[in-house]
C-alpha cells in the first residue's frame, strides 16, 4: 500500500483528496498545523482512517521530521494561504507559506525521501492578466496578486527541483474548483450560502465585488482525481486542469438564485469596497493534455455545480434552523 502525505488536508481539496486516495487503497498521512480548536470539521469523518502529523509550512524542522518519520511514496502539497484578497492584507505571510513553504517541503523531501513523487498545487491565478485565451501549459504567466506571485514562485521552484535533482515533481495548474466544502469567503460558496439564508428569511441582501469577472469553475472532487493521476505517470510534468468553459460571477448569481426560485437582481448589491486592487478578468483553461495523457474528464458541469452547491446549502441552513443554530445573517465581506 503506498503512503501518501497531504499538506493542507484540513482544506477543501485536502479532504476530498484524502477520501479519493483511501478509496484507491493508499495509507494517508495528513499534515496539520497547530490549532487551538479541533477537530478540523472537513476531515472529522475520516479521523479513524487517516493519521495526522503536526507540521507547518513555516517550519523547516517540522516538515523534515514528518517526511523522515513516514517516508511517503507520494507527497501532495496543498497547504497555502489560498484566499486572494488576504494576500494584499498579508503579503509577507502569503509569500512565506504559499511561496517559500514549497521550497521548505521540497528540501525536506530531497534530504529524506528524494524518490517520493511530489504534487504541487499551482493555480490559474498565475496567468492573471492573460496573454492568450484559452490558457495552456505554454501560456506565459502574469500574476495579479501577492497570492499569484507566491504561487508562481512555488510553481517554478517545483520545476527547478525536478530539473536540478531529477525529482519526480508535478505541478498541477488548476482552475477554480468549488464544492459544498468551500469556505464561505470564496465567491461561489458566499453566493450559495447567502441564497440559502435569504430563502430561509435569515438575510435580505448579498454584497459582492466584481460581477463581471469570468472564471472557469469546476467541481473539486473531479479536480483531486487529476492530482492523483498526475503522480501515476512515468514522467513528471505540469498539467492544466480546467473545464474549458468560462462564466461571469453574475451568471453564477443568476443561476444560484434561480435554483432557489429567486431573482438575483432583487438581492445582489455591487459594493465597490469589495473590489480588489487588481483583479483577474478572464480565465478559461485548455485541459487537452490532462484529457489525453491522464485520461481525465470532469463529471459535473457549471450548471450542475451551481445547483448542487445551492441545494447543499439550502439543506444545511434548514438543519441549522431546525436545531436552533441559525447563524447570524452575515458572512465575511471578503
Ligand atoms: P483551502 O484554503 O481550503 O486549504 C488550505 C489548507 O492549507 C488548509 O488545510 C490550511 O490549514 C493549510 N495551511 C495554511 N497555512 C498553512 C501552514 N502555514 N502550514 C500548514 N498548512 C497550512 O484551499 P483549497 O483546498 O481550496 O486549495 C488547495 C490548494 O490548491 C491551495 O494551495 C490552493 O492555493 C490551491 N488551489 C486551489 C484552487 C481552488 O480553486 N480551490 C485552484 C488552484 C489552486 P488550516 O485548516 O489550519 O487553515
Ligand atoms: P479566486 O476566487 O480569487 O479566483 O481564487 P474567488 O472565489 O475569491 O473570486 C473569484 C472572482 O469573484 C470575484 N468576486 C468576489 N470574490 C469574493 N471572494 N468575494 C466577493 O464578494 C466577490 N465579488 C466578486 C473576484 O473579484 C474574483 O474575480 C480562487 C482561490 O481558490 C485560489 O486559491 C485559487 O488559486 C484560484 O481560485 C484558482
Coordinates of C-alpha atoms in Angstrom, one line a residue, residues 8-319:
X8 CA -3.5 21.2 3.6
X9 CA -5.6 18.1 4.5
X10 CA -8.0 20.3 6.5
X11 CA -8.8 22.4 3.5
X12 CA -11.4 21.8 0.7
X13 CA -9.2 19.8 -1.6
X14 CA -7.3 18.0 1.1
X15 CA -10.4 16.4 2.5
X16 CA -11.6 15.2 -1.0
X17 CA -8.1 14.0 -1.9
X18 CA -7.8 12.0 1.3
X19 CA -11.1 10.3 0.5
X20 CA -10.0 9.6 -3.0
X21 CA -6.6 8.1 -2.0
X22 CA -8.2 6.0 0.7
X23 CA -10.6 4.6 -2.0
X24 CA -7.5 3.8 -4.1
X25 CA -6.0 1.9 -1.2
X26 CA -3.4 4.4 0.0
X27 CA -2.4 4.9 3.6
X28 CA -3.0 8.6 4.2
X29 CA -1.0 10.9 6.5
X30 CA -2.3 14.4 6.8
X31 CA -0.2 17.3 7.9
X32 CA -2.0 19.7 10.3
X33 CA -0.7 22.9 11.8
X34 CA -1.1 23.6 15.5
X35 CA -4.6 24.9 16.3
X36 CA -6.4 25.8 19.5
X37 CA -9.6 24.3 18.2
X38 CA -10.4 20.8 16.9
X39 CA -11.4 18.5 15.4
X40 CA -11.0 20.0 11.9
X41 CA -14.6 19.7 10.5
X42 CA -13.7 18.7 6.9
X43 CA -11.9 15.6 8.0
X44 CA -13.8 14.7 11.1
X45 CA -15.5 11.8 9.3
X46 CA -12.0 10.4 8.3
X47 CA -10.4 10.6 11.7
X48 CA -10.2 6.8 12.2
X49 CA -8.9 6.1 8.7
X50 CA -6.0 8.6 8.4
X51 CA -3.0 9.5 10.5
X52 CA -2.4 13.2 11.4
X53 CA 1.0 14.7 11.9
X54 CA 1.8 18.1 13.2
X55 CA 3.9 20.4 11.0
X56 CA 3.8 23.9 9.5
X57 CA 5.0 25.2 6.1
X58 CA 6.7 28.0 8.1
X59 CA 8.8 25.5 9.9
X60 CA 11.6 23.5 8.2
X61 CA 12.3 21.2 11.0
X62 CA 8.7 20.1 11.4
X63 CA 8.5 19.2 7.7
X64 CA 11.7 17.3 7.7
X65 CA 10.5 15.4 10.8
X66 CA 7.3 14.2 9.2
X67 CA 8.9 13.2 5.9
X68 CA 11.6 11.4 7.8
X69 CA 9.1 9.6 10.0
X70 CA 6.5 8.5 7.4
X71 CA 8.8 8.0 4.3
X72 CA 5.8 8.7 2.0
X73 CA 5.7 7.4 -1.6
X74 CA 3.6 10.4 -2.6
X75 CA 3.5 14.0 -1.2
X76 CA 0.7 16.3 -2.1
X77 CA 1.4 19.9 -1.2
X78 CA -2.0 21.6 -0.9
X79 CA -1.2 23.8 2.0
X80 CA -1.3 27.5 1.3
X81 CA -2.7 30.9 2.3
X82 CA -5.2 30.5 -0.6
X83 CA -7.6 33.4 -0.3
X84 CA -6.6 36.1 -2.9
X85 CA -7.8 39.2 -1.0
X86 CA -6.0 38.2 2.1
X87 CA -2.8 38.2 0.2
X88 CA -2.9 42.0 -0.1
X89 CA -3.5 42.2 3.7
X90 CA -0.8 39.7 4.5
X91 CA 1.6 39.7 1.5
X92 CA 4.6 38.5 3.5
X93 CA 2.8 35.7 5.2
X94 CA 1.4 34.7 1.8
X95 CA 4.9 34.7 0.3
X96 CA 6.3 32.7 3.3
X97 CA 3.6 29.9 3.2
X98 CA 2.3 29.8 -0.4
X99 CA 5.7 30.5 -1.9
X100 CA 8.7 29.7 0.2
X101 CA 6.8 26.9 2.0
X102 CA 7.1 24.9 -1.2
X103 CA 10.9 25.1 -1.0
X104 CA 10.8 24.0 2.6
X105 CA 8.8 21.0 1.8
X106 CA 10.9 20.1 -1.3
X107 CA 14.0 20.4 0.8
X108 CA 12.6 18.0 3.3
X109 CA 11.7 15.5 0.6
X110 CA 15.1 16.0 -1.1
X111 CA 17.0 15.3 2.1
X112 CA 15.0 12.5 3.5
X113 CA 12.9 10.8 0.8
X114 CA 14.2 12.0 -2.7
X115 CA 12.4 9.2 -4.6
X116 CA 9.0 10.3 -3.4
X117 CA 6.6 11.7 -6.0
X118 CA 5.5 15.2 -5.3
X119 CA 2.4 17.2 -6.4
X120 CA 2.5 21.0 -6.2
X121 CA -0.8 22.8 -6.1
X122 CA -0.3 25.5 -8.7
X123 CA -3.0 27.9 -9.8
X124 CA -4.6 29.6 -12.8
X125 CA -4.1 32.8 -10.8
X126 CA -0.5 32.6 -12.2
X127 CA -2.0 33.6 -15.6
X128 CA -3.5 36.7 -14.1
X129 CA -3.6 39.3 -16.9
X130 CA -3.9 36.7 -19.5
X131 CA -1.6 36.6 -22.5
X132 CA -3.8 34.2 -24.5
X133 CA -7.2 32.6 -24.5
X134 CA -7.6 29.8 -23.5
X135 CA -4.7 29.2 -21.2
X136 CA -2.5 26.1 -21.6
X137 CA 0.7 24.8 -20.1
X138 CA 2.7 27.0 -22.5
X139 CA 0.8 30.3 -21.8
X140 CA 3.1 33.0 -20.3
X141 CA 2.4 34.0 -16.7
X142 CA 1.4 37.5 -15.4
X143 CA 0.1 37.2 -11.8
X144 CA -2.0 40.0 -10.4
X145 CA -1.9 39.5 -6.7
X146 CA 0.6 38.7 -4.0
X147 CA -1.0 35.3 -3.9
X148 CA -0.5 34.8 -7.6
X149 CA 3.1 35.9 -7.3
X150 CA 3.7 33.5 -4.4
X151 CA 2.1 30.6 -6.4
X152 CA 4.3 31.4 -9.4
X153 CA 7.4 31.1 -7.1
X154 CA 6.1 27.8 -5.9
X155 CA 5.5 26.6 -9.4
X156 CA 9.0 27.5 -10.6
X157 CA 10.7 26.0 -7.6
X158 CA 8.8 22.8 -8.2
X159 CA 10.0 22.8 -11.8
X160 CA 13.5 23.6 -10.6
X161 CA 13.7 20.7 -8.2
X162 CA 12.6 18.4 -11.0
X163 CA 15.3 19.7 -13.3
X164 CA 18.1 20.2 -10.7
X165 CA 17.8 17.0 -8.8
X166 CA 15.8 14.7 -11.1
X167 CA 13.0 14.6 -8.5
X168 CA 9.5 13.4 -9.6
X169 CA 7.7 16.7 -9.1
X170 CA 4.5 17.6 -10.9
X171 CA 2.7 20.9 -10.8
X172 CA -1.0 20.9 -11.4
X173 CA -2.2 24.3 -12.8
X174 CA -5.8 24.0 -11.5
X175 CA -8.5 26.4 -12.4
X176 CA -11.2 27.4 -9.8
X177 CA -12.9 24.4 -8.3
X178 CA -15.7 24.5 -5.8
X179 CA -17.9 22.4 -3.6
X180 CA -20.2 22.5 -0.6
X181 CA -16.9 22.2 1.4
X182 CA -15.6 25.6 0.1
X183 CA -15.2 28.3 2.7
X184 CA -17.8 31.0 2.6
X185 CA -15.3 33.7 1.8
X186 CA -14.9 32.4 -1.8
X187 CA -17.4 33.8 -4.2
X188 CA -19.2 30.5 -5.2
X189 CA -19.9 29.5 -1.6
X190 CA -20.5 33.0 -0.5
X191 CA -23.3 33.1 -3.1
X192 CA -24.8 29.7 -2.4
X193 CA -24.8 30.0 1.4
X194 CA -26.3 33.5 1.2
X195 CA -29.0 32.3 -1.2
X196 CA -29.9 29.7 1.3
X197 CA -30.0 32.2 4.1
X198 CA -32.2 34.6 2.1
X199 CA -34.6 31.7 1.2
X200 CA -35.0 30.9 4.9
X201 CA -35.6 34.6 5.7
X202 CA -32.3 35.0 7.6
X203 CA -30.8 37.6 5.2
X204 CA -32.1 40.1 2.7
X205 CA -29.1 41.0 0.5
X206 CA -25.8 39.8 -0.9
X207 CA -23.0 42.3 -1.3
X208 CA -20.4 41.3 -4.0
X209 CA -17.5 43.0 -5.7
X210 CA -16.7 42.5 -9.4
X211 CA -19.7 40.9 -11.0
X212 CA -18.0 40.9 -14.5
X213 CA -15.0 38.7 -13.5
X214 CA -15.1 35.5 -15.5
X215 CA -13.8 32.2 -14.1
X216 CA -13.5 28.6 -15.3
X217 CA -15.3 26.8 -12.5
X218 CA -15.3 23.0 -11.9
X219 CA -16.2 20.6 -9.1
X220 CA -13.5 19.9 -6.5
X221 CA -13.8 16.1 -6.3
X222 CA -13.2 15.9 -10.1
X223 CA -10.1 18.0 -9.7
X224 CA -8.5 16.0 -6.9
X225 CA -8.7 12.9 -9.2
X226 CA -6.4 14.7 -11.6
X227 CA -3.8 15.3 -8.9
X228 CA -3.6 11.6 -8.1
X229 CA -3.5 10.7 -11.8
X230 CA -0.5 13.1 -12.3
X231 CA 1.6 11.2 -9.8
X232 CA 0.9 7.8 -11.5
X233 CA 2.6 8.9 -14.8
X234 CA 6.0 7.5 -15.6
X235 CA 7.5 11.0 -16.3
X236 CA 6.7 14.1 -14.2
X237 CA 5.3 17.2 -15.9
X238 CA 2.9 20.0 -15.5
X239 CA -0.8 19.9 -16.4
X240 CA -3.6 22.4 -16.8
X241 CA -6.9 21.1 -15.2
X242 CA -10.0 23.1 -16.2
X243 CA -13.5 22.7 -17.6
X244 CA -12.8 24.8 -20.7
X245 CA -15.9 27.0 -20.0
X246 CA -15.9 30.5 -18.7
X247 CA -18.7 32.2 -16.8
X248 CA -19.2 35.6 -15.2
X249 CA -19.8 36.0 -11.4
X250 CA -23.2 37.5 -12.4
X251 CA -24.1 34.3 -14.2
X252 CA -23.2 32.3 -11.1
X253 CA -25.6 34.6 -9.1
X254 CA -28.4 34.3 -11.7
X255 CA -28.3 30.5 -11.7
X256 CA -27.9 30.2 -7.9
X257 CA -30.8 32.4 -7.0
X258 CA -32.9 30.8 -9.8
X259 CA -32.2 27.4 -8.2
X260 CA -34.0 28.6 -5.1
X261 CA -36.8 30.2 -7.1
X262 CA -35.5 33.8 -6.5
X263 CA -34.5 36.6 -8.8
X264 CA -30.9 37.6 -8.2
X265 CA -31.5 41.3 -9.2
X266 CA -33.7 41.7 -6.1
X267 CA -30.9 40.8 -3.7
X268 CA -27.4 41.4 -5.1
X269 CA -25.7 44.7 -4.4
X270 CA -22.4 45.5 -6.1
X271 CA -20.2 47.0 -3.4
X272 CA -17.1 49.0 -4.5
X273 CA -15.5 48.2 -1.1
X274 CA -15.3 44.5 -2.3
X275 CA -13.3 45.3 -5.4
X276 CA -9.7 44.1 -5.5
X277 CA -6.7 46.4 -6.0
X278 CA -6.1 44.3 -9.2
X279 CA -8.4 41.6 -10.4
X280 CA -8.1 38.7 -12.9
X281 CA -10.8 39.5 -15.5
X282 CA -11.0 36.3 -17.5
X283 CA -9.8 32.7 -17.0
X284 CA -10.5 29.8 -19.2
X285 CA -8.3 26.7 -19.4
X286 CA -7.5 24.2 -22.1
X287 CA -7.1 20.8 -20.4
X288 CA -6.3 18.9 -23.6
X289 CA -3.1 17.5 -22.2
X290 CA -4.7 16.3 -19.0
X291 CA -7.5 14.7 -21.0
X292 CA -5.3 12.9 -23.5
X293 CA -2.3 11.9 -21.2
X294 CA -4.1 11.4 -17.9
X295 CA -7.5 10.3 -19.3
X296 CA -9.0 12.9 -17.0
X297 CA -12.6 14.1 -17.6
X298 CA -14.8 16.3 -15.4
X299 CA -18.1 14.9 -14.5
X300 CA -20.0 17.9 -13.2
X301 CA -21.0 20.9 -15.5
X302 CA -21.1 24.5 -14.4
X303 CA -24.9 24.4 -14.1
X304 CA -24.8 21.2 -12.1
X305 CA -22.1 22.7 -9.8
X306 CA -24.2 25.8 -9.0
X307 CA -27.3 23.6 -8.4
X308 CA -25.6 21.1 -6.1
X309 CA -23.9 23.9 -4.1
X310 CA -27.2 25.8 -3.6
X311 CA -29.1 22.6 -2.8
X312 CA -26.4 21.6 -0.2
X313 CA -26.7 25.0 1.5
X314 CA -30.5 25.0 1.5
X315 CA -30.3 21.7 3.3
X316 CA -27.6 22.9 5.6
X317 CA -29.4 26.1 6.6
X318 CA -32.6 24.2 7.1
X319 CA -30.8 21.8 9.5

